[in-house]
Short mmCIF file of C-alpha atoms in Angstrom, two decimals:
data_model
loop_
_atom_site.label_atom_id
_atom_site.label_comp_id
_atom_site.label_asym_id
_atom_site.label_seq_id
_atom_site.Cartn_x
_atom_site.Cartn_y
_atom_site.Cartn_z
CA UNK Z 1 -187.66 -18.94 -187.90
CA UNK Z 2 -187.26 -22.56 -187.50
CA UNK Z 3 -185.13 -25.13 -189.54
CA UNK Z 4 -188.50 -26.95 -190.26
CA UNK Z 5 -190.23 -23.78 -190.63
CA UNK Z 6 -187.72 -22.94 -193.34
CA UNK Z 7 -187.15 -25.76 -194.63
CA UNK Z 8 -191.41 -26.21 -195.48
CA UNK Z 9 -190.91 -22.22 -196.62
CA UNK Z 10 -188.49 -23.11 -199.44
CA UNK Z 11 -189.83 -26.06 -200.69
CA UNK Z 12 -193.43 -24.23 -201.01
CA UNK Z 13 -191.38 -20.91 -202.94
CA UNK Z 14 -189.69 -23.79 -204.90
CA UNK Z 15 -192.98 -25.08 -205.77
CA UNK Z 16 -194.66 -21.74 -206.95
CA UNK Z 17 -191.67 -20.83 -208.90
CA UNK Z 18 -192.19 -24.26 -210.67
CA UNK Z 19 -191.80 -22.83 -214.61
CA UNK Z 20 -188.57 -21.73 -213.50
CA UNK Z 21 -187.55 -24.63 -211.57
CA UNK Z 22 -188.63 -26.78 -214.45
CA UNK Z 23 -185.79 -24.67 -216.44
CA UNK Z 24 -182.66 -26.66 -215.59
CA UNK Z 25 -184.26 -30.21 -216.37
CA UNK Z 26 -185.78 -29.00 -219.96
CA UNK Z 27 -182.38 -27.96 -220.47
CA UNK Z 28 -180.57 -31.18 -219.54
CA UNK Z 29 -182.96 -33.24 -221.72
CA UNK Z 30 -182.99 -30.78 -224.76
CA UNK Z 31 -178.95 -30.76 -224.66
CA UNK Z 32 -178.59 -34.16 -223.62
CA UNK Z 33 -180.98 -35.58 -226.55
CA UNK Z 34 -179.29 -33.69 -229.11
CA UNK Z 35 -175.59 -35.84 -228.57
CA UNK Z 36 -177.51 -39.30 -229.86
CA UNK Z 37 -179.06 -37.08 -233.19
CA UNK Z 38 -174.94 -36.10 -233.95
CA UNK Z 39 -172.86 -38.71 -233.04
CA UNK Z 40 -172.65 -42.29 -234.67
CA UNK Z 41 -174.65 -44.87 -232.92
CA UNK Z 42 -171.60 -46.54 -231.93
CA UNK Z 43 -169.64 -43.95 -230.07
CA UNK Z 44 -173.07 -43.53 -228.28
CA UNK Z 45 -172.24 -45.85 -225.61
CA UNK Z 46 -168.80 -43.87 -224.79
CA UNK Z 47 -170.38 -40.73 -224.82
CA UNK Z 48 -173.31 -40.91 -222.58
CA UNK Z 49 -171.54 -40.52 -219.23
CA UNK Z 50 -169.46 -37.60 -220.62
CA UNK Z 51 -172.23 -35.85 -222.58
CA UNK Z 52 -174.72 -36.59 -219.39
CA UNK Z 53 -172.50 -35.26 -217.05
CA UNK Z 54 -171.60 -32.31 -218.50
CA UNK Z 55 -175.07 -31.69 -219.14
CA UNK Z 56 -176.14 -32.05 -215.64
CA UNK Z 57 -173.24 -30.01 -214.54
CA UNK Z 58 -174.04 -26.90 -216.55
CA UNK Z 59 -178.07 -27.38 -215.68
CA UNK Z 60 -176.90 -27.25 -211.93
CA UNK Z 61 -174.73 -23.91 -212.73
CA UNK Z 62 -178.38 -22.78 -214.51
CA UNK Z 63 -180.01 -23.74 -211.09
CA UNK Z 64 -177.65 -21.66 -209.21
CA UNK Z 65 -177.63 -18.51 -210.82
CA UNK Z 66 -181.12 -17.42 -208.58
CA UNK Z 67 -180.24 -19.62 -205.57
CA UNK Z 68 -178.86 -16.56 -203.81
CA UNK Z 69 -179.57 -13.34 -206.16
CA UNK Z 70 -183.44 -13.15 -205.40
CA UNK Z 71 -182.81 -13.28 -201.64
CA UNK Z 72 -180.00 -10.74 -201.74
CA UNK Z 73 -182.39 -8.14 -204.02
CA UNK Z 74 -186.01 -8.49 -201.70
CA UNK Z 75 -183.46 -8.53 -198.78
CA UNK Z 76 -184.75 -11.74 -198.09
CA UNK Z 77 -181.21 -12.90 -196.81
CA UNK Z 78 -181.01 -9.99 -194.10
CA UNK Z 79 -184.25 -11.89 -192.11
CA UNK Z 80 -181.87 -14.79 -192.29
CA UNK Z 81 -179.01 -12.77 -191.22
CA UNK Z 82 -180.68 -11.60 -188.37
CA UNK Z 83 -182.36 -14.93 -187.51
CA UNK Z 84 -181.74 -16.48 -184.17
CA UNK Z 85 -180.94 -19.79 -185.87
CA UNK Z 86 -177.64 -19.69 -187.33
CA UNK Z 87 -177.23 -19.33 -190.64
CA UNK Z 88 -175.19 -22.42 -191.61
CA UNK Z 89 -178.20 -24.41 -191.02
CA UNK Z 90 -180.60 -22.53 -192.85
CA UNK Z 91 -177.67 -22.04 -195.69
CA UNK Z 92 -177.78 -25.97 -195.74
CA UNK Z 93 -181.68 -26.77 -195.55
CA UNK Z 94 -182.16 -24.42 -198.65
CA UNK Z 95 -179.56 -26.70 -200.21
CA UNK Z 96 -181.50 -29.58 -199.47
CA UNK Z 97 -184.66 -27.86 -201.07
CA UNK Z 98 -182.56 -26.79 -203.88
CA UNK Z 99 -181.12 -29.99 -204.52
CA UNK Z 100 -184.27 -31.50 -204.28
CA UNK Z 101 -186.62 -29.65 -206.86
CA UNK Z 102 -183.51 -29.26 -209.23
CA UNK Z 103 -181.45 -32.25 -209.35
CA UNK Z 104 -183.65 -35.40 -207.95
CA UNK Z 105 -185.78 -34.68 -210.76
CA UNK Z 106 -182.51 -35.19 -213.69
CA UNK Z 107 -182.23 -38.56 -211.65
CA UNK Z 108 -185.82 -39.50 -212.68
CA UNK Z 109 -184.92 -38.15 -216.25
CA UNK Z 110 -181.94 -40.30 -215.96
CA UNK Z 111 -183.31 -44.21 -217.71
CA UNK Z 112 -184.81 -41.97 -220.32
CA UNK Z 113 -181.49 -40.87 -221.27
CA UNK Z 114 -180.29 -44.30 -220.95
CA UNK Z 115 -182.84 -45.73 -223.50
CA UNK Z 116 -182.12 -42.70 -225.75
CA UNK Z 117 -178.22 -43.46 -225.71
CA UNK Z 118 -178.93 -47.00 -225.20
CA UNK Z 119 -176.68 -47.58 -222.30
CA UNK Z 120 -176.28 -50.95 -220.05
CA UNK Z 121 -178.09 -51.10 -217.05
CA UNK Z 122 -175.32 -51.73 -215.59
CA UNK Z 123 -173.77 -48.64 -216.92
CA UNK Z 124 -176.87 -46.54 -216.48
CA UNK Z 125 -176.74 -47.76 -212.46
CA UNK Z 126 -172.85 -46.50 -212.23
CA UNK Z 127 -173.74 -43.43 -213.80
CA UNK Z 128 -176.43 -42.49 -211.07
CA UNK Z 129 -174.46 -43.45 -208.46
CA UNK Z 130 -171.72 -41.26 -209.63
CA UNK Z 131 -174.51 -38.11 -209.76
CA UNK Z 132 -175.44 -39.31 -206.54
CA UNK Z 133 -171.89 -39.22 -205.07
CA UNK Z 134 -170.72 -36.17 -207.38
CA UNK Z 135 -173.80 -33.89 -207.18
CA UNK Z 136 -173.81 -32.82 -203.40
CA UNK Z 137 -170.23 -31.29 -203.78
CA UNK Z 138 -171.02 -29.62 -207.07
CA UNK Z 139 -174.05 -28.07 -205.32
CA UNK Z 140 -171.75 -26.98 -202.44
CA UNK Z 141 -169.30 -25.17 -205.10
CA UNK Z 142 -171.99 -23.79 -207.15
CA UNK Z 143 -173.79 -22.52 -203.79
CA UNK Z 144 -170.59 -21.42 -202.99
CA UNK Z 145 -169.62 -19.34 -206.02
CA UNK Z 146 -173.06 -17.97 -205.75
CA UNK Z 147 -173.03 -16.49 -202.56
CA UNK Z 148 -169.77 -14.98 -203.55
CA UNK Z 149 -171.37 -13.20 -206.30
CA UNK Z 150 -175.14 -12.90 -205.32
CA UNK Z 151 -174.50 -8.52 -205.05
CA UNK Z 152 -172.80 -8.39 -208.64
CA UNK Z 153 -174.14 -7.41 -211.89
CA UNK Z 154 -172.39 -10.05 -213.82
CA UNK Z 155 -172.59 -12.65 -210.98
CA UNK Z 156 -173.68 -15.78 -213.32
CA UNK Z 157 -171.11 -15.41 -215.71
CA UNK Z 158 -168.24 -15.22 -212.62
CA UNK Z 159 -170.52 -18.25 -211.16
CA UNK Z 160 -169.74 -20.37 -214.08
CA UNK Z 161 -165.64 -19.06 -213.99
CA UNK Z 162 -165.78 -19.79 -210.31
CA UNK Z 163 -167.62 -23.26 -210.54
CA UNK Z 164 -166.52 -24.85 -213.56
CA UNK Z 165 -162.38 -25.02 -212.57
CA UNK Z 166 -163.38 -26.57 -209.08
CA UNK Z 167 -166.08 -28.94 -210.80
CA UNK Z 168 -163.16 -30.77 -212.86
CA UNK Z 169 -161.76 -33.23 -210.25
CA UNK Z 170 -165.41 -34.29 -209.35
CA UNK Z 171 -166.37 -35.06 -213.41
CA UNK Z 172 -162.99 -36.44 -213.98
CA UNK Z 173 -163.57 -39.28 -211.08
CA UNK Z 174 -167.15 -39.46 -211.59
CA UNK Z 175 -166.29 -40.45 -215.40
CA UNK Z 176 -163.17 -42.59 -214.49
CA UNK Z 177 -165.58 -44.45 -212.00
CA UNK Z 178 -168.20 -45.22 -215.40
CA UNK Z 179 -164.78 -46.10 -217.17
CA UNK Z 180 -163.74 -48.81 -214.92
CA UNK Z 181 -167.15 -50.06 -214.49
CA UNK Z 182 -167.58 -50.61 -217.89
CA UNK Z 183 -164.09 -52.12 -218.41
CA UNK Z 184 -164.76 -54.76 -215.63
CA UNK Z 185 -162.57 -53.14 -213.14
CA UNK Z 186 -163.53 -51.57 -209.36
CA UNK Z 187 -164.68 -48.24 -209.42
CA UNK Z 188 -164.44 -48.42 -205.23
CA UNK Z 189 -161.85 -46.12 -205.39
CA UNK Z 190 -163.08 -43.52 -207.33
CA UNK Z 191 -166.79 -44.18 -205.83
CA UNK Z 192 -164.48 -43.62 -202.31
CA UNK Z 193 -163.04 -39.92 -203.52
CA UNK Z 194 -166.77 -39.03 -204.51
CA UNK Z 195 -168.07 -39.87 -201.39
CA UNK Z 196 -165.38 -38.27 -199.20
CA UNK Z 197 -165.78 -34.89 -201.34
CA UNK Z 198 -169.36 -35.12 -200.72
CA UNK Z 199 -169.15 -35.75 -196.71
CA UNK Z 200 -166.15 -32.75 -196.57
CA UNK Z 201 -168.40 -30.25 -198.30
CA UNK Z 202 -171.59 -31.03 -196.97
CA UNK Z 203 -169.91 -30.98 -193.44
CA UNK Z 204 -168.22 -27.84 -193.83
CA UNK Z 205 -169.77 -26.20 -196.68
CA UNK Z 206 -172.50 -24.87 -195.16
CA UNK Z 207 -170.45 -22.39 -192.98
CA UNK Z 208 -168.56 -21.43 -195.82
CA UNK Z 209 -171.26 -20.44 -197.72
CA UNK Z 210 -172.75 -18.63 -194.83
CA UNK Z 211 -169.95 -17.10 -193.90
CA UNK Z 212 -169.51 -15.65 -198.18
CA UNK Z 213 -173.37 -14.68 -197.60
CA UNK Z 214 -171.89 -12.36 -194.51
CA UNK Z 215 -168.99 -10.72 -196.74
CA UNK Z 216 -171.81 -10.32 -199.51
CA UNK Z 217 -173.69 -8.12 -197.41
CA UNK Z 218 -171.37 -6.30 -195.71
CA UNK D 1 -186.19 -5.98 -166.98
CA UNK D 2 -182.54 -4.97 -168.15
CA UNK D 3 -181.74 -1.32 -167.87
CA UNK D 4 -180.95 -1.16 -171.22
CA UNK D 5 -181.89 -3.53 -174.07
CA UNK D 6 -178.88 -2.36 -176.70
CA UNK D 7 -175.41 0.02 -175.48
CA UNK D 8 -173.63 1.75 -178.17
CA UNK D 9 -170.79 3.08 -177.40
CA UNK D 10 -168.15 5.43 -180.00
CA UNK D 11 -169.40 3.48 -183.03
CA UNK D 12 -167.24 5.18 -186.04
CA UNK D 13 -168.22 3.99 -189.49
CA UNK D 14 -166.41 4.79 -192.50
CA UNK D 15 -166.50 4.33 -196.44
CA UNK D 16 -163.10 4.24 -197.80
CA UNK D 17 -161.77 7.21 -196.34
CA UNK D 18 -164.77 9.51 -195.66
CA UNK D 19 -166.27 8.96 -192.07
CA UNK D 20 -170.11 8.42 -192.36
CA UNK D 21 -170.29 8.90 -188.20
CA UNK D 22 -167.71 8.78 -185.20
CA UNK D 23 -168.09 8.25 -181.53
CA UNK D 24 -171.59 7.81 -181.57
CA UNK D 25 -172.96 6.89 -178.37
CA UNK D 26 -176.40 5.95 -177.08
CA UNK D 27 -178.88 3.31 -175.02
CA UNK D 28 -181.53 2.05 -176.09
CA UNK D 29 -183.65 1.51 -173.17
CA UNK D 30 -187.25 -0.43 -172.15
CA UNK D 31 -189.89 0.88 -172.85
CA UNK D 32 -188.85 3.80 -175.35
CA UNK D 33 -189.12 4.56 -179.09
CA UNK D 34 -185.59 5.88 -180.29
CA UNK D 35 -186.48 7.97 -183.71
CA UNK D 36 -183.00 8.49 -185.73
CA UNK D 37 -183.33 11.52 -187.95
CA UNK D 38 -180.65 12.83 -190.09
CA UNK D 39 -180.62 13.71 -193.75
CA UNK D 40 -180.02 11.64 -197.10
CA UNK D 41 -176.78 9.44 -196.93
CA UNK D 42 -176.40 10.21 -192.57
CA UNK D 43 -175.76 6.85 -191.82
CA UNK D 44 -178.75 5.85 -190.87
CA UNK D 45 -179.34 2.72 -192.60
CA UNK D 46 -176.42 2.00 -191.60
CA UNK D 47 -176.68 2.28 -188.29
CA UNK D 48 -179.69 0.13 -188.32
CA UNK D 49 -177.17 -2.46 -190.00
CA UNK D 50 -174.61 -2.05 -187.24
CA UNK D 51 -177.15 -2.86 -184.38
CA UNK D 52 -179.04 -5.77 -186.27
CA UNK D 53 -175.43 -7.16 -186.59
CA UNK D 54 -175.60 -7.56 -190.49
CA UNK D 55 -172.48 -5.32 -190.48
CA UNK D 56 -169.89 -5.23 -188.25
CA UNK D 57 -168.87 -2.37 -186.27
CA UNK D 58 -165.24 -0.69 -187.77
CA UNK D 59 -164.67 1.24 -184.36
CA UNK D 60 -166.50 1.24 -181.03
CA UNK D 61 -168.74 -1.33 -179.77
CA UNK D 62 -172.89 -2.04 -179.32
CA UNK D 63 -173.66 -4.45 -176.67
CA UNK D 64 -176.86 -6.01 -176.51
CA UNK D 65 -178.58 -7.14 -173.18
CA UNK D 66 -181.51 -8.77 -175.46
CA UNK D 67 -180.73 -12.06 -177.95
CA UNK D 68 -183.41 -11.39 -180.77
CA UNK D 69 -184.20 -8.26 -182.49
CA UNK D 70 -186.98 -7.28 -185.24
CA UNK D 71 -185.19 -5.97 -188.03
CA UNK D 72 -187.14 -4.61 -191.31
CA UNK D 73 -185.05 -2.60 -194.03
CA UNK D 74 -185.92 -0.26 -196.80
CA UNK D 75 -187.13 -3.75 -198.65
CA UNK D 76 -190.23 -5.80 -197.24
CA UNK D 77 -188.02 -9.27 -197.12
CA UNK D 78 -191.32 -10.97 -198.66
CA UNK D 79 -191.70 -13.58 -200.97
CA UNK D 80 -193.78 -11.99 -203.39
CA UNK D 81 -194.67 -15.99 -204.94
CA UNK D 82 -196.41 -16.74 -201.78
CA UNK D 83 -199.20 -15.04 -199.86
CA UNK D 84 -199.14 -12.81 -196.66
CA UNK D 85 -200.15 -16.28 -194.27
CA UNK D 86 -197.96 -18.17 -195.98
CA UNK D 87 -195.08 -15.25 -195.74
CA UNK D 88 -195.82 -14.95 -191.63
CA UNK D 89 -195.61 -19.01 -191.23
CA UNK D 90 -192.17 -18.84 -191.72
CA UNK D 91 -191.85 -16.96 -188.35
CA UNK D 92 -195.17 -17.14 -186.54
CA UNK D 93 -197.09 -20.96 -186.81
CA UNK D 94 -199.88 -20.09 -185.08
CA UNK D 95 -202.34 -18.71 -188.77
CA UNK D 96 -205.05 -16.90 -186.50
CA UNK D 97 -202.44 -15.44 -185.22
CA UNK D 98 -200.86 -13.83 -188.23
CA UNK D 99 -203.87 -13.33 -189.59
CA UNK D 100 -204.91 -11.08 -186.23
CA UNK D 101 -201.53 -9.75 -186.94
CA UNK D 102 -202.47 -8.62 -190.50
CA UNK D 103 -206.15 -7.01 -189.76
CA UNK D 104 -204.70 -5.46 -187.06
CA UNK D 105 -202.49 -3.24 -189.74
CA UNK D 106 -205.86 -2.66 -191.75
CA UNK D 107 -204.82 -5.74 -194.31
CA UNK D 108 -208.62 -7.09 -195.12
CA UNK D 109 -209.23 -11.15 -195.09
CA UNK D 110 -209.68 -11.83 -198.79
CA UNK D 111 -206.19 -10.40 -199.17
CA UNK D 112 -204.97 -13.03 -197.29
CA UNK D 113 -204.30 -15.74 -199.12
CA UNK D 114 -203.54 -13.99 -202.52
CA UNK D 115 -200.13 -14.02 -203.40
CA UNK D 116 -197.91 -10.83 -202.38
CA UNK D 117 -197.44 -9.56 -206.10
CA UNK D 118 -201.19 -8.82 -206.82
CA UNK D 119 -200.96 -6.76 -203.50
CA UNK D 120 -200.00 -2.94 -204.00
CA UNK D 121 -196.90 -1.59 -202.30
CA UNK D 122 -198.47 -0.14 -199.07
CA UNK D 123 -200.36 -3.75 -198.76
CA UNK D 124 -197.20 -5.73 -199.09
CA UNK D 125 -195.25 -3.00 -196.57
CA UNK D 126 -197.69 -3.87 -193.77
CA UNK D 127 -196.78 -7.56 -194.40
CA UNK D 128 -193.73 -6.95 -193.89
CA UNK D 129 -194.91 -4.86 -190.64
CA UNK D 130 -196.95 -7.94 -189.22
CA UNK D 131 -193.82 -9.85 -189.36
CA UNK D 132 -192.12 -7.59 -187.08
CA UNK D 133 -195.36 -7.17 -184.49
CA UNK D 134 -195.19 -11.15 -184.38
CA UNK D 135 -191.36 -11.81 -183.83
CA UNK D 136 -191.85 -11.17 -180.53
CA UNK D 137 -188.55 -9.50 -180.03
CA UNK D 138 -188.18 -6.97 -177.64
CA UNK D 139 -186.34 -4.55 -179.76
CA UNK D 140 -187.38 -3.56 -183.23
CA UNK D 141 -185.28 -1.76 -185.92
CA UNK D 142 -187.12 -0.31 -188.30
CA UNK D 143 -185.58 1.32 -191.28
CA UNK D 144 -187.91 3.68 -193.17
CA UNK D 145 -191.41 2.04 -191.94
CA UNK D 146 -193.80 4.38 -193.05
CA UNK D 147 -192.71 3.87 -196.86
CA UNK D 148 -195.68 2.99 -199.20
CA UNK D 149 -198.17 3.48 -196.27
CA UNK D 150 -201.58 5.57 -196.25
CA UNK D 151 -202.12 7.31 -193.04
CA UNK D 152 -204.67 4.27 -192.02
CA UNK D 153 -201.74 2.11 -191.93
CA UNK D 154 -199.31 4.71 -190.19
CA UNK D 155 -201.74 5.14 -187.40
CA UNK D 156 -201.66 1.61 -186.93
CA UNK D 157 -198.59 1.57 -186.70
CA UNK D 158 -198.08 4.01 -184.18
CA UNK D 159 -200.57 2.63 -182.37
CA UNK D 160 -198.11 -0.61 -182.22
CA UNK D 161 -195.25 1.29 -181.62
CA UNK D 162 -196.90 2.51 -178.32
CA UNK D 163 -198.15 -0.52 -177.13
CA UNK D 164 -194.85 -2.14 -177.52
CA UNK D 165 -192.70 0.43 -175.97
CA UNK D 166 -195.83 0.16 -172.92
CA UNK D 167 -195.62 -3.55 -172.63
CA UNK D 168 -191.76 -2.77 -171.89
CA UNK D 169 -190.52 -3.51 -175.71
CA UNK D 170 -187.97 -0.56 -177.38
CA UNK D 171 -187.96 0.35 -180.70
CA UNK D 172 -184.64 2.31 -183.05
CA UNK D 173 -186.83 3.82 -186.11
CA UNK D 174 -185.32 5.84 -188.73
CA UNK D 175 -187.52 7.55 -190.69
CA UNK D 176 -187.60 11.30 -192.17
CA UNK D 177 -191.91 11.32 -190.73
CA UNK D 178 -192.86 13.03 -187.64
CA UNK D 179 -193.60 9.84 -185.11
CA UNK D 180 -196.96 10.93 -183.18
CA UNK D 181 -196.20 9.61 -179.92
CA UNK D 182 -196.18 10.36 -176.30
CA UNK D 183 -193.30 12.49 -175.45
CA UNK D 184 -192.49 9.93 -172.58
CA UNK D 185 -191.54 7.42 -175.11
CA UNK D 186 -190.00 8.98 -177.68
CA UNK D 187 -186.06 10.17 -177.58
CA UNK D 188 -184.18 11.53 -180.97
CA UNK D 189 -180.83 10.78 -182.39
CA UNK D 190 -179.88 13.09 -185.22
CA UNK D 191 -177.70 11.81 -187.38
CA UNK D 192 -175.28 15.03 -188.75
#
């Protein structure tokens, strides 16, 4: 098993499962279209990088609750365990896949949203680039939380009490960096924190996770 | 040619305070079939855990001479989404060669490319058997192999078994089935 190999493996199981993959993005732009049909037109523009984050945050958490579970029940994850590539790297090139077919496709769903809530391009374009910065390290917390609790019965429910406490510094920069923006003022600082969360858990995530996968199975 | 592929030596596993098996202590050697017997809840899934390194040994020690070993559990570790081929690329590019691989455990062409789910259990179990003749590995573990097969498919497999513990490969099976081999290659552990 190669990191290629794998890598070309997921993305084709990602690609049958496509009905459930498509899950997650129905469900950001069901819940995300339903803020501009309750709230006044002109809160609108305040809302939209709240109500879109949080909506992308819980359709990652959605993402995440087979990520692991599937892999763990066909036993799936003990080929990987045994695999003479270590399993950090394949832990991280399913991330890739997952991240990916999940969330690159809520980016494309993204100046939808921002003609639905109509947002600033300007605004729209800080927005993305906060998913972009914020989403990596939510995967790697999610993935994390996952792997954690990929053997348990009531695994997504202690996925979402896991991830959604260690999600809050991410959404609180990633809004205070579409705050600034929007009031004129840098958002290099909080753009800086995103980035640096996403380059620490990207760089050590992936041994974390594989080393939670380990305790999972033992 | 090591001497031995895999040294276990006083391996003691417990669950919470009830020992499952102490001191156990074995080779596994080129070039024979090691068949571990033992009734319901022995240990010997677990063993098979211990020496694929998916657990880790509590007491005692298993050194292994070889890097890669062929490890198939009780489950087939198959994506039942994609078809056999596409299963086997993962771990074998070569296609003609998986597909070799899959005839040669009685699974006909036009099953091939269907996906895993419309095949029945026995079909998807020699899948998961292919993957293991491919690896390569010198050593297979084998947990319960003959589950879901017809005795087609269990001749074929014996007929691999043999030819991989001739061509100098070693194999650890547990399984509750007589294994129809040469009494050269085959050596028992029961588990008490």
């Amino acid at each position: 098993m190669t990191v290629q190999r794998y890598f070309l493996f997921c993305l084709k199981l990602l690609f049958r499962q496509r009905r459930e993959v498509a899950l997650p993005l129905f469900f950001f732009l069901i819940i995300a279209s339903l803020f501009p049909l309750v709230f006044p037109a002109k809160l609108l523009a305040t809302l939209a990088a709240p109500a879109l984050w949080i909506t992308t945050l819980l359709a990652i958490l959605l993402s995440l609750n087979n990520l692991f579970r599937e892999d763990v029940e066909d036993e799936f994850v003990l080929q990987l365990l045994t695999s003479p590539t270590p399993l950090s790297l394949l832990v991280a090139v399913k991330l890739l896949a997952h991240w990916l077919a999940y969330i690159l496709p809520l980016f494309i769903a993204l100046p939808l949203m921002g003609l639905w809530y109509n947002l600033p391009t300007e605004s729209l374009s800080v927005l993305a680039l906060s998913l972009l910065l914020g989403t990596p390290t939510l995967l790697i917390l999610g993935a994390l939380a996952a792997a954690l609790s990929a053997g348990l019965k009531q695994g997504g429910t202690l996925l979402m009490l896991i991830t959604l406490p260690l999600a809050m510094p991410i959404l609180l920069f990633a809004l205070s960096m579409v705050d600034m923006s929007a009031s004129g003022l840098s958002y290099a600082a909080a753009g800086d924190f995103l980035f640096a969360m996403a380059v620490v858990s990207v760089s050590i995530g992936p041994y974390v996770i594989a080393s939670a996968l380990r305790i999972s199975m033992e | 040619m090591p001497e031995t592929y895999l040294s276990v030596k006083n391996l003691t596993h417990a669950y919470g305070r009830s020992a499952l098996f102490s001191g156990l202590t074995f080779d596994v050697t080129p070039g024979t079939i090691l068949q571990v017997t033992g009734k319901n809840g022995s240990g010997k899934t677990t063993l098979l855990k211990l020496l694929s390194g998916i657990k880790m040994p509590q007491e005692g020690s298993i050194e292994w001479t070889e890097e890669d070993c062929a490890y198939l559990g009780h489950k087939n570790a198959i994506k039942t989404e994609l078809s056999p081929l596409e299963n086997l690329a993962l771990y074998q590019p070569d296609t003609s060669a998986c597909a070799l691989a899959l005839e040669d455990l009685g699974l006909e062409k036009l099953h091939h490319h269907r996906p895993c789910y419309r095949l029945s259990a026995g079909q998807q179990r020699r899948v998961a058997l292919s993957r293991v003749i491919l690896s390569n590995a010198k050593v297979w573990l084998l947990d319960e192999p003959f589950t879901a097969l017809d005795d087609t498919a269990k001749a074929h497999l014996i007929r691999h078994l043999t030819r991989h513990a001739n061509g100098g490969g070693s194999a650890v099976v547990a399984t509750h089935e007589r294994l129809d081999l040469e009494k050269s290659l085959l050596r028992e552990l029961v588990m008490a």
